[in-house]
DNA sequence: CTCAGATGTTGACATTGATCACATGCAGCA
DNA sequence: TGCTGCATGTGATCAATGTCAACATCTGAG
């Protein structure tokens, strides 16, 4: 699936992209701990100093990975509400949200790790905000009287639920058997937070 | 406020406690990055290898810190619902929860960092579960028909909201001006998730 | 009083993030 | 075509970190 196979040319050709790709793999496999500049360089088959031509910092590299993560995430969100009846959209997105977190736990964690300085990197900020918007607009439609609160509430709900599941904080519930619970909770949330009973 | 001032005896006397205390300070000041074994040893005025007599790993030390954090946290939760009318308890706790997260952002983040292996350390696990219980029982009372779901929902809500605030993901809302919003959302949540309108 | 085990120290090793001066090769201009 | 400037990659090196093993020191149980 990799776009670039290792070459032995002096100039790699597309190092930056290759680095982000490899970093993503590394992250998915081994978590934040496994994501090191040197190991990364090794993977891509390049010297240890090379990555610094493309990223000021380890942090900068991580921010790029997170941004890529948010792009993936946004895609999943959009896909989730495509072709779904409006009144079902919110709960469908909620489910998709949690499923994403469960499928890519380490990536998800990184994306919200918060010491990655989300406000400092413009591109990252935009990617994150785009994902937020996708959910927010759907949630807002559910409660036109207080759209802002509805959006925050929905976001907080799915985010919190994801974290709890990832931490296995919910006794007896793990990623494997989470789906029914998630579905039930999503329904419950959408129902109670939906438009306050029209006449 | 420190229990132990630096002595120049060969044996420190209460290194373990001193280490956890110092680690907590270090964490609160500089975040996870600043929390290193060597720096820690330096602070306590002891050699770099000494901490390893009390903690197998850096991870073990971190787990101990997290456990201490959960104790603090539990305390705050219990204090929040003491002497409050039952129907106000849930929203009071929700507020207290978020306030804790906002007051100790880095500690809070560490406590839920999830690669600290919460399930492996028994003491840590118990501390975390105790905190969970404190909120869960209160939330469960709000909706006797589905106590489990009510508990998860409440926990997810406050946890998610805290994370969003810490990440400054909510545009225009920061720790400083978060209080009114938090209060409003807590009320809203308690109201909608409360007992489904008794007759 | 003694001496065994707990607690600290010293010195070392491998690894990491980061930076420097230097090497290389591609692009555009002659 | 051939030259050359600039982006890109290399290797050597530094300081710092987590961790360990061998040695030193203290303290309490008998």
Short mmCIF file of C-alpha atoms (C1' of nucleotides) in Angstrom, two decimals:
data_model
loop_
_atom_site.label_atom_id
_atom_site.label_comp_id
_atom_site.label_asym_id
_atom_site.label_seq_id
_atom_site.Cartn_x
_atom_site.Cartn_y
_atom_site.Cartn_z
CA UNK A 1 0.00 0.00 0.00
CA UNK A 2 3.02 2.22 0.38
CA UNK A 3 3.39 4.83 -2.31
CA UNK A 4 7.16 4.71 -2.30
CA UNK A 5 9.39 1.66 -2.22
CA UNK A 6 12.90 2.14 -0.83
CA UNK A 7 15.38 3.32 -3.42
CA UNK A 8 19.11 3.64 -3.04
CA UNK A 9 19.37 6.98 -4.73
CA UNK A 10 21.07 9.73 -2.80
CA UNK A 11 18.00 11.87 -3.03
CA UNK A 12 14.92 10.09 -1.89
CA UNK A 13 12.55 12.04 -4.07
CA UNK A 14 9.61 12.41 -1.75
CA UNK A 15 10.99 12.09 1.70
CA UNK A 16 8.47 14.25 3.45
CA UNK A 17 5.52 12.19 2.37
CA UNK A 18 7.39 8.96 3.03
CA UNK A 19 8.22 10.14 6.51
CA UNK A 20 4.65 10.92 7.40
CA UNK A 21 3.49 7.59 6.03
CA UNK A 22 6.12 5.65 7.92
CA UNK A 23 5.42 7.64 11.05
CA UNK A 24 1.79 6.71 10.80
CA UNK A 25 2.61 3.03 10.46
CA UNK A 26 5.05 3.25 13.33
CA UNK A 27 2.44 4.92 15.47
CA UNK A 28 -0.30 2.44 14.65
CA UNK A 29 2.01 -0.46 15.44
CA UNK A 30 3.75 0.65 18.56
CA UNK A 31 2.20 3.79 19.95
CA UNK A 32 3.83 7.09 20.73
CA UNK A 33 6.77 5.42 22.41
CA UNK A 34 7.79 3.69 19.20
CA UNK A 35 7.64 6.89 17.21
CA UNK A 36 11.19 8.21 17.21
CA UNK A 37 13.10 10.31 14.75
CA UNK A 38 15.91 7.82 14.37
CA UNK A 39 13.74 4.75 14.09
CA UNK A 40 11.72 6.63 11.56
CA UNK A 41 14.77 7.49 9.50
CA UNK A 42 15.85 3.85 9.66
CA UNK A 43 12.50 2.69 8.34
CA UNK A 44 12.60 5.01 5.41
CA UNK A 45 16.19 4.02 4.76
CA UNK A 46 17.71 7.39 5.24
CA UNK A 47 20.23 8.93 7.60
CA UNK A 48 19.26 10.06 11.07
CA UNK A 49 19.63 13.72 10.26
CA UNK A 50 17.66 13.70 7.04
CA UNK A 51 14.21 14.15 8.58
CA UNK A 52 15.34 17.44 10.04
CA UNK A 53 15.40 18.89 6.55
CA UNK A 54 11.65 18.49 6.46
CA UNK A 55 10.61 18.93 10.06
CA UNK A 56 12.05 21.43 12.49
CA UNK A 57 11.28 19.21 15.43
CA UNK A 58 10.03 15.88 16.51
CA UNK A 59 6.98 17.84 17.51
CA UNK A 60 6.57 19.22 14.02
CA UNK A 61 6.66 15.70 12.62
CA UNK A 62 4.09 14.60 15.13
CA UNK A 63 1.88 17.51 14.26
CA UNK A 64 2.00 16.48 10.63
CA UNK A 65 1.00 12.95 11.57
CA UNK A 66 -1.85 14.25 13.67
CA UNK A 67 -3.02 16.41 10.80
CA UNK A 68 -3.04 13.38 8.53
CA UNK A 69 -5.01 11.60 11.21
CA UNK A 70 -7.61 14.33 11.28
CA UNK A 71 -7.97 14.11 7.52
CA UNK A 72 -8.68 10.40 7.79
CA UNK A 73 -11.06 11.13 10.60
CA UNK A 74 -12.97 13.78 8.72
CA UNK A 75 -13.35 11.36 5.84
CA UNK A 76 -14.88 8.78 8.16
CA UNK A 77 -17.27 11.34 9.60
CA UNK A 78 -18.46 12.49 6.22
CA UNK A 79 -18.89 8.95 5.01
CA UNK A 80 -20.98 8.14 8.06
CA UNK A 81 -23.66 10.69 7.38
CA UNK A 82 -23.79 10.28 3.62
CA UNK A 83 -27.15 9.01 2.46
CA UNK A 84 -28.63 8.75 5.93
CA UNK A 85 -31.99 10.16 6.89
CA UNK A 86 -31.47 13.47 8.71
CA UNK A 87 -32.95 12.31 11.99
CA UNK A 88 -30.61 9.36 12.07
CA UNK A 89 -27.47 11.26 11.16
CA UNK A 90 -26.35 12.27 14.61
CA UNK A 91 -26.45 8.82 16.07
CA UNK A 92 -24.83 7.37 12.97
CA UNK A 93 -21.97 9.82 13.28
CA UNK A 94 -21.62 9.15 16.96
CA UNK A 95 -21.22 5.48 16.20
CA UNK A 96 -18.73 6.14 13.45
CA UNK A 97 -16.80 8.44 15.71
CA UNK A 98 -16.34 5.86 18.41
CA UNK A 99 -15.58 3.18 15.87
CA UNK A 100 -12.77 5.29 14.49
CA UNK A 101 -11.30 5.72 17.93
CA UNK A 102 -11.51 2.00 18.55
CA UNK A 103 -10.00 1.10 15.23
CA UNK A 104 -7.03 3.46 15.57
CA UNK A 105 -6.58 3.85 19.30
CA UNK A 106 -3.04 5.16 19.28
CA UNK A 107 -3.63 7.53 16.42
CA UNK A 108 -6.76 8.82 18.05
CA UNK A 109 -4.96 9.33 21.32
CA UNK A 110 -2.18 11.21 19.57
CA UNK A 111 -4.66 13.46 17.82
CA UNK A 112 -6.03 14.59 21.16
CA UNK A 113 -2.84 14.39 23.13
CA UNK A 114 -2.92 18.15 23.64
CA UNK A 115 0.76 18.56 24.27
CA UNK A 116 1.20 18.40 20.58
CA UNK A 117 0.39 22.11 20.51
CA UNK A 118 -2.68 22.09 18.38
CA UNK A 119 -3.03 25.87 18.38
CA UNK A 120 0.48 26.52 17.16
CA UNK A 121 0.43 24.59 13.92
CA UNK A 122 -1.95 26.25 11.51
CA UNK A 123 -2.48 23.29 9.24
CA UNK A 124 -3.14 21.01 12.16
CA UNK A 125 -5.53 23.48 13.66
CA UNK A 126 -7.51 23.66 10.45
CA UNK A 127 -7.66 19.91 10.06
CA UNK A 128 -8.92 19.52 13.62
CA UNK A 129 -11.48 22.26 13.25
CA UNK A 130 -12.77 20.76 10.02
CA UNK A 131 -13.44 17.49 11.78
CA UNK A 132 -15.12 19.33 14.61
CA UNK A 133 -17.33 21.23 12.22
CA UNK A 134 -18.50 18.08 10.51
CA UNK A 135 -20.00 16.78 13.72
CA UNK A 136 -21.03 20.16 15.06
CA UNK A 137 -23.28 21.12 12.18
CA UNK A 138 -25.12 17.83 12.39
CA UNK A 139 -25.57 18.10 16.13
CA UNK A 140 -26.66 21.71 15.88
CA UNK A 141 -29.52 20.79 13.58
CA UNK A 142 -30.91 18.55 16.29
CA UNK A 143 -31.58 21.40 18.64
CA UNK A 144 -32.09 24.70 16.82
CA UNK A 145 -32.86 26.49 20.05
CA UNK A 146 -29.35 26.01 21.40
CA UNK A 147 -27.16 24.84 18.54
CA UNK A 148 -23.86 25.67 20.22
CA UNK A 149 -24.65 23.72 23.33
CA UNK A 150 -25.94 20.79 21.35
CA UNK A 151 -22.72 20.66 19.37
CA UNK A 152 -20.46 20.80 22.38
CA UNK A 153 -22.57 18.29 24.19
CA UNK A 154 -22.46 15.79 21.35
CA UNK A 155 -18.76 16.20 20.81
CA UNK A 156 -18.03 15.83 24.49
CA UNK A 157 -20.18 12.75 24.64
CA UNK A 158 -18.53 10.84 21.84
CA UNK A 159 -15.06 11.97 22.76
CA UNK A 160 -15.50 11.01 26.39
CA UNK A 161 -17.05 7.69 25.52
CA UNK A 162 -14.18 6.90 23.18
CA UNK A 163 -11.60 7.68 25.80
CA UNK A 164 -13.32 5.59 28.40
CA UNK A 165 -13.49 2.65 26.03
CA UNK A 166 -9.85 2.99 25.05
CA UNK A 167 -8.81 3.11 28.68
CA UNK A 168 -10.93 0.06 29.39
CA UNK A 169 -12.32 2.14 32.15
CA UNK A 170 -15.74 0.59 31.59
CA UNK A 171 -15.53 -2.68 33.42
CA UNK A 172 -16.47 -5.63 31.32
CA UNK A 173 -16.56 -3.63 28.14
CA UNK A 174 -13.69 -3.75 25.70
CA UNK A 175 -13.20 -2.81 22.10
CA UNK A 176 -14.41 -6.24 21.02
CA UNK A 177 -17.87 -6.14 22.56
CA UNK A 178 -18.35 -2.40 22.59
CA UNK A 179 -20.51 -2.09 19.53
CA UNK A 180 -23.95 -2.84 20.97
CA UNK A 181 -23.32 -0.58 23.92
CA UNK A 182 -22.15 2.21 21.69
CA UNK A 183 -25.21 1.88 19.50
CA UNK A 184 -27.53 1.98 22.46
CA UNK A 185 -25.83 4.97 24.03
CA UNK A 186 -25.73 6.86 20.76
CA UNK A 187 -29.47 6.36 20.32
CA UNK A 188 -30.12 7.40 23.86
CA UNK A 189 -28.06 10.51 23.48
CA UNK A 190 -29.63 11.55 20.18
CA UNK A 191 -33.08 10.94 21.59
CA UNK A 192 -32.66 12.95 24.76
CA UNK A 193 -30.68 15.75 23.23
CA UNK A 194 -32.80 16.00 20.16
CA UNK A 195 -35.31 18.76 19.58
CA UNK A 196 -37.26 19.12 22.81
CA UNK A 197 -40.46 17.31 21.75
CA UNK A 198 -42.18 19.29 19.01
CA UNK A 199 -45.81 19.83 20.10
CA UNK B 1 4.35 22.49 52.30
CA UNK B 2 6.84 19.71 51.64
CA UNK B 3 6.94 17.04 54.30
CA UNK B 4 10.65 16.49 53.95
CA UNK B 5 13.41 19.06 53.70
CA UNK B 6 16.63 17.96 52.04
CA UNK B 7 19.04 16.25 54.42
CA UNK B 8 22.58 15.17 53.75
CA UNK B 9 22.30 11.82 55.40
CA UNK B 10 23.26 8.83 53.37
CA UNK B 11 19.82 7.34 53.76
CA UNK B 12 17.07 9.71 52.90
CA UNK B 13 14.56 8.23 55.25
CA UNK B 14 11.41 8.46 53.19
CA UNK B 15 12.55 8.52 49.62
CA UNK B 16 9.54 6.89 48.10
CA UNK B 17 7.11 9.46 49.38
CA UNK B 18 9.51 12.27 48.57
CA UNK B 19 9.83 10.99 45.03
CA UNK B 20 6.11 10.88 44.43
CA UNK B 21 5.70 14.36 45.87
CA UNK B 22 8.49 15.79 43.76
CA UNK B 23 7.20 13.99 40.70
CA UNK B 24 3.83 15.55 41.22
CA UNK B 25 5.35 19.02 41.47
CA UNK B 26 7.46 18.37 38.42
CA UNK B 27 4.44 17.22 36.51
CA UNK B 28 2.28 20.16 37.51
CA UNK B 29 5.00 22.59 36.53
CA UNK B 30 6.27 21.20 33.29
CA UNK B 31 4.06 18.41 32.06
CA UNK B 32 4.98 14.87 31.17
CA UNK B 33 8.05 15.98 29.27
CA UNK B 34 9.61 17.48 32.38
CA UNK B 35 9.03 14.34 34.39
CA UNK B 36 12.27 12.40 34.13
CA UNK B 37 13.96 9.98 36.44
CA UNK B 38 17.19 11.90 36.60
CA UNK B 39 15.65 15.30 37.00
CA UNK B 40 13.51 13.82 39.70
CA UNK B 41 16.50 12.41 41.54
CA UNK B 42 18.20 15.78 41.26
CA UNK B 43 15.24 17.53 42.83
CA UNK B 44 15.13 15.21 45.76
CA UNK B 45 18.89 15.54 46.15
CA UNK B 46 19.73 11.94 45.52
CA UNK B 47 21.73 9.98 42.97
CA UNK B 48 20.28 9.10 39.60
CA UNK B 49 20.00 5.42 40.37
CA UNK B 50 18.39 5.75 43.77
CA UNK B 51 14.80 5.92 42.55
CA UNK B 52 15.18 2.46 41.08
CA UNK B 53 15.26 1.05 44.59
CA UNK B 54 11.65 2.12 44.91
CA UNK B 55 10.28 1.93 41.40
CA UNK B 56 11.03 -0.78 38.90
CA UNK B 57 10.49 1.56 35.99
CA UNK B 58 9.79 5.07 34.99
CA UNK B 59 6.37 3.71 34.23
CA UNK B 60 5.96 2.41 37.76
CA UNK B 61 6.81 5.84 39.12
CA UNK B 62 4.31 7.42 36.79
CA UNK B 63 1.67 4.96 37.86
CA UNK B 64 2.24 5.92 41.45
CA UNK B 65 1.85 9.57 40.58
CA UNK B 66 -1.35 8.84 38.72
CA UNK B 67 -2.67 6.91 41.69
CA UNK B 68 -1.95 9.89 43.93
CA UNK B 69 -3.76 12.03 41.41
CA UNK B 70 -6.83 9.81 41.55
CA UNK B 71 -6.84 10.07 45.33
CA UNK B 72 -6.87 13.85 45.08
CA UNK B 73 -9.54 13.59 42.48
CA UNK B 74 -11.77 11.33 44.52
CA UNK B 75 -11.46 13.75 47.39
CA UNK B 76 -12.66 16.59 45.18
CA UNK B 77 -15.59 14.53 43.95
CA UNK B 78 -16.71 13.60 47.42
CA UNK B 79 -16.38 17.16 48.63
CA UNK B 80 -18.51 18.36 45.75
CA UNK B 81 -21.56 16.35 46.65
CA UNK B 82 -21.32 16.75 50.41
CA UNK B 83 -24.26 18.65 51.82
CA UNK B 84 -25.95 19.20 48.50
CA UNK B 85 -29.58 18.47 47.81
CA UNK B 86 -29.81 15.13 45.97
CA UNK B 87 -31.33 16.57 42.82
CA UNK B 88 -28.46 19.03 42.53
CA UNK B 89 -25.68 16.55 43.19
CA UNK B 90 -25.05 15.37 39.68
CA UNK B 91 -24.62 18.80 38.19
CA UNK B 92 -22.51 19.87 41.16
CA UNK B 93 -20.22 16.93 40.63
CA UNK B 94 -20.02 17.56 36.94
CA UNK B 95 -18.89 21.08 37.64
CA UNK B 96 -16.36 19.94 40.20
CA UNK B 97 -15.07 17.34 37.79
CA UNK B 98 -14.35 19.80 35.05
CA UNK B 99 -12.90 22.28 37.49
CA UNK B 100 -10.44 19.68 38.67
CA UNK B 101 -9.36 19.00 35.13
CA UNK B 102 -8.93 22.70 34.49
CA UNK B 103 -7.02 23.29 37.70
CA UNK B 104 -4.57 20.41 37.13
CA UNK B 105 -4.49 19.96 33.38
CA UNK B 106 -1.26 18.02 33.14
CA UNK B 107 -2.07 15.78 36.06
CA UNK B 108 -5.50 15.11 34.68
CA UNK B 109 -4.09 14.30 31.30
CA UNK B 110 -1.58 11.92 32.83
CA UNK B 111 -4.29 10.16 34.79
CA UNK B 112 -6.10 9.34 31.58
CA UNK B 113 -3.09 8.95 29.37
CA UNK B 114 -3.90 5.26 28.89
CA UNK B 115 -0.43 4.17 27.98
CA UNK B 116 0.36 4.24 31.63
CA UNK B 117 -1.11 0.77 31.78
CA UNK B 118 -3.96 1.34 34.15
CA UNK B 119 -4.99 -2.31 34.18
CA UNK B 120 -1.59 -3.61 35.14
CA UNK B 121 -1.04 -1.73 38.35
CA UNK B 122 -3.49 -2.93 40.97
CA UNK B 123 -3.30 0.05 43.24
CA UNK B 124 -3.74 2.43 40.38
CA UNK B 125 -6.68 0.47 39.06
CA UNK B 126 -8.39 0.62 42.43
CA UNK B 127 -7.82 4.34 42.79
CA UNK B 128 -9.24 4.98 39.35
CA UNK B 129 -12.23 2.75 39.93
CA UNK B 130 -12.98 4.43 43.23
CA UNK B 131 -13.16 7.79 41.52
CA UNK B 132 -15.39 6.33 38.84
CA UNK B 133 -17.71 4.84 41.42
CA UNK B 134 -18.13 8.14 43.17
CA UNK B 135 -19.60 9.73 40.10
CA UNK B 136 -21.35 6.61 38.87
CA UNK B 137 -23.52 6.08 41.93
CA UNK B 138 -24.70 9.65 41.84
CA UNK B 139 -25.49 9.50 38.14
CA UNK B 140 -27.23 6.16 38.51
CA UNK B 141 -29.67 7.59 41.02
CA UNK B 142 -30.82 10.06 38.42
CA UNK B 143 -32.21 7.41 36.15
CA UNK B 144 -33.17 4.25 38.03
CA UNK B 145 -34.51 2.67 34.87
CA UNK B 146 -31.09 2.53 33.24
CA UNK B 147 -28.50 3.21 35.92
CA UNK B 148 -25.58 1.79 33.99
CA UNK B 149 -26.21 3.87 30.94
CA UNK B 150 -26.77 6.97 33.00
CA UNK B 151 -23.43 6.48 34.71
CA UNK B 152 -21.49 5.95 31.52
CA UNK B 153 -23.21 8.81 29.87
CA UNK B 154 -22.43 11.22 32.69
CA UNK B 155 -18.82 10.11 32.92
CA UNK B 156 -18.34 10.37 29.19
CA UNK B 157 -19.88 13.80 29.18
CA UNK B 158 -17.70 15.35 31.86
CA UNK B 159 -14.58 13.60 30.65
CA UNK B 160 -15.13 14.65 27.08
CA UNK B 161 -15.95 18.19 28.03
CA UNK B 162 -12.80 18.42 30.13
CA UNK B 163 -10.63 17.19 27.31
CA UNK B 164 -12.14 19.60 24.85
CA UNK B 165 -11.57 22.50 27.20
CA UNK B 166 -8.00 21.47 27.89
CA UNK B 167 -7.29 21.19 24.21
CA UNK B 168 -8.84 24.58 23.63
CA UNK B 169 -10.82 22.83 21.00
CA UNK B 170 -13.83 24.98 21.83
CA UNK B 171 -13.16 28.18 19.96
CA UNK B 172 -13.36 31.24 22.10
CA UNK B 173 -13.56 29.27 25.31
CA UNK B 174 -10.52 28.83 27.52
CA UNK B 175 -9.93 27.80 31.09
CA UNK B 176 -10.41 31.38 32.20
CA UNK B 177 -13.93 31.94 30.96
CA UNK B 178 -15.09 28.34 30.98
CA UNK B 179 -17.03 28.44 34.22
CA UNK B 180 -20.37 29.82 33.03
CA UNK B 181 -20.41 27.50 30.06
CA UNK B 182 -19.62 24.52 32.22
CA UNK B 183 -22.37 25.41 34.63
CA UNK B 184 -24.90 25.77 31.87
CA UNK B 185 -23.94 22.51 30.20
CA UNK B 186 -23.92 20.62 33.47
CA UNK B 187 -27.45 21.83 34.18
CA UNK B 188 -28.57 20.93 30.72
CA UNK B 189 -27.11 17.49 30.97
CA UNK B 190 -28.56 16.74 34.38
CA UNK B 191 -31.93 18.00 33.25
CA UNK B 192 -32.15 15.96 30.07
CA UNK B 193 -30.62 12.85 31.47
CA UNK B 194 -32.51 13.00 34.71
CA UNK B 195 -35.44 10.76 35.55
CA UNK B 196 -37.71 10.88 32.53
CA UNK B 197 -40.33 13.28 33.91
CA UNK B 198 -42.18 11.66 36.79
CA UNK B 199 -45.93 11.95 36.01
"C1'" DC C 1 27.47 -6.19 69.14
"C1'" DT C 2 27.11 -7.92 64.81
"C1'" DC C 3 25.91 -8.70 60.36
"C1'" DA C 4 22.37 -9.30 56.70
"C1'" DG C 5 19.34 -6.89 54.00
"C1'" DA C 6 17.63 -2.54 52.60
"C1'" DT C 7 18.90 1.69 50.72
"C1'" DG C 8 22.24 5.00 48.16
"C1'" DT C 9 26.34 5.88 45.15
"C1'" DT C 10 29.52 5.59 41.21
"C1'" DG C 11 30.42 4.69 36.83
"C1'" DA C 12 29.09 2.81 32.68
"C1'" DC C 13 26.21 1.62 28.34
"C1'" DA C 14 22.94 2.07 24.70
"C1'" DT C 15 19.76 5.15 22.75
"C1'" DT C 16 17.70 9.39 21.63
"C1'" DG C 17 16.90 14.34 19.78
"C1'" DA C 18 19.44 17.74 17.77
"C1'" DT C 19 23.21 20.37 15.16
"C1'" DC C 20 27.29 21.03 12.50
"C1'" DA C 21 30.23 20.98 8.38
"C1'" DC C 22 30.45 18.59 4.32
"C1'" DA C 23 28.76 15.70 0.13
"C1'" DT C 24 25.63 15.14 -3.66
"C1'" DG C 25 22.59 15.78 -7.37
"C1'" DC C 26 18.75 18.25 -9.73
"C1'" DA C 27 17.11 22.63 -12.09
"C1'" DG C 28 17.73 26.39 -14.72
"C1'" DC C 29 20.70 29.39 -17.10
"C1'" DA C 30 24.84 30.03 -20.29
"C1'" DT D 1 25.61 20.84 -24.00
"C1'" DG D 2 28.01 22.18 -19.66
"C1'" DC D 3 28.21 24.95 -15.35
"C1'" DT D 4 26.58 26.15 -10.95
"C1'" DG D 5 23.41 27.36 -6.91
"C1'" DC D 6 20.32 25.46 -3.68
"C1'" DA D 7 17.67 21.97 -1.83
"C1'" DT D 8 18.43 17.68 0.04
"C1'" DG D 9 20.98 13.81 2.30
"C1'" DT D 10 25.35 12.15 5.17
"C1'" DG D 11 28.49 11.42 9.19
"C1'" DA D 12 30.47 12.91 13.23
"C1'" DT D 13 29.39 14.68 17.37
"C1'" DC D 14 27.01 16.52 21.81
"C1'" DA D 15 24.22 16.55 25.77
"C1'" DA D 16 20.67 14.12 28.06
"C1'" DT D 17 18.06 10.14 29.27
"C1'" DG D 18 16.62 5.30 31.17
"C1'" DT D 19 18.68 1.54 33.14
"C1'" DC D 20 22.02 -1.65 35.16
"C1'" DA D 21 25.79 -3.82 37.89
"C1'" DA D 22 29.26 -3.51 41.35
"C1'" DC D 23 30.32 -1.30 45.39
"C1'" DA D 24 29.38 1.59 49.85
"C1'" DT D 25 26.74 2.65 53.87
"C1'" DC D 26 23.29 2.50 57.17
"C1'" DT D 27 19.89 0.21 60.37
"C1'" DG D 28 17.35 -3.06 62.86
"C1'" DA D 29 16.67 -8.02 64.50
"C1'" DG D 30 18.87 -11.53 67.01
#
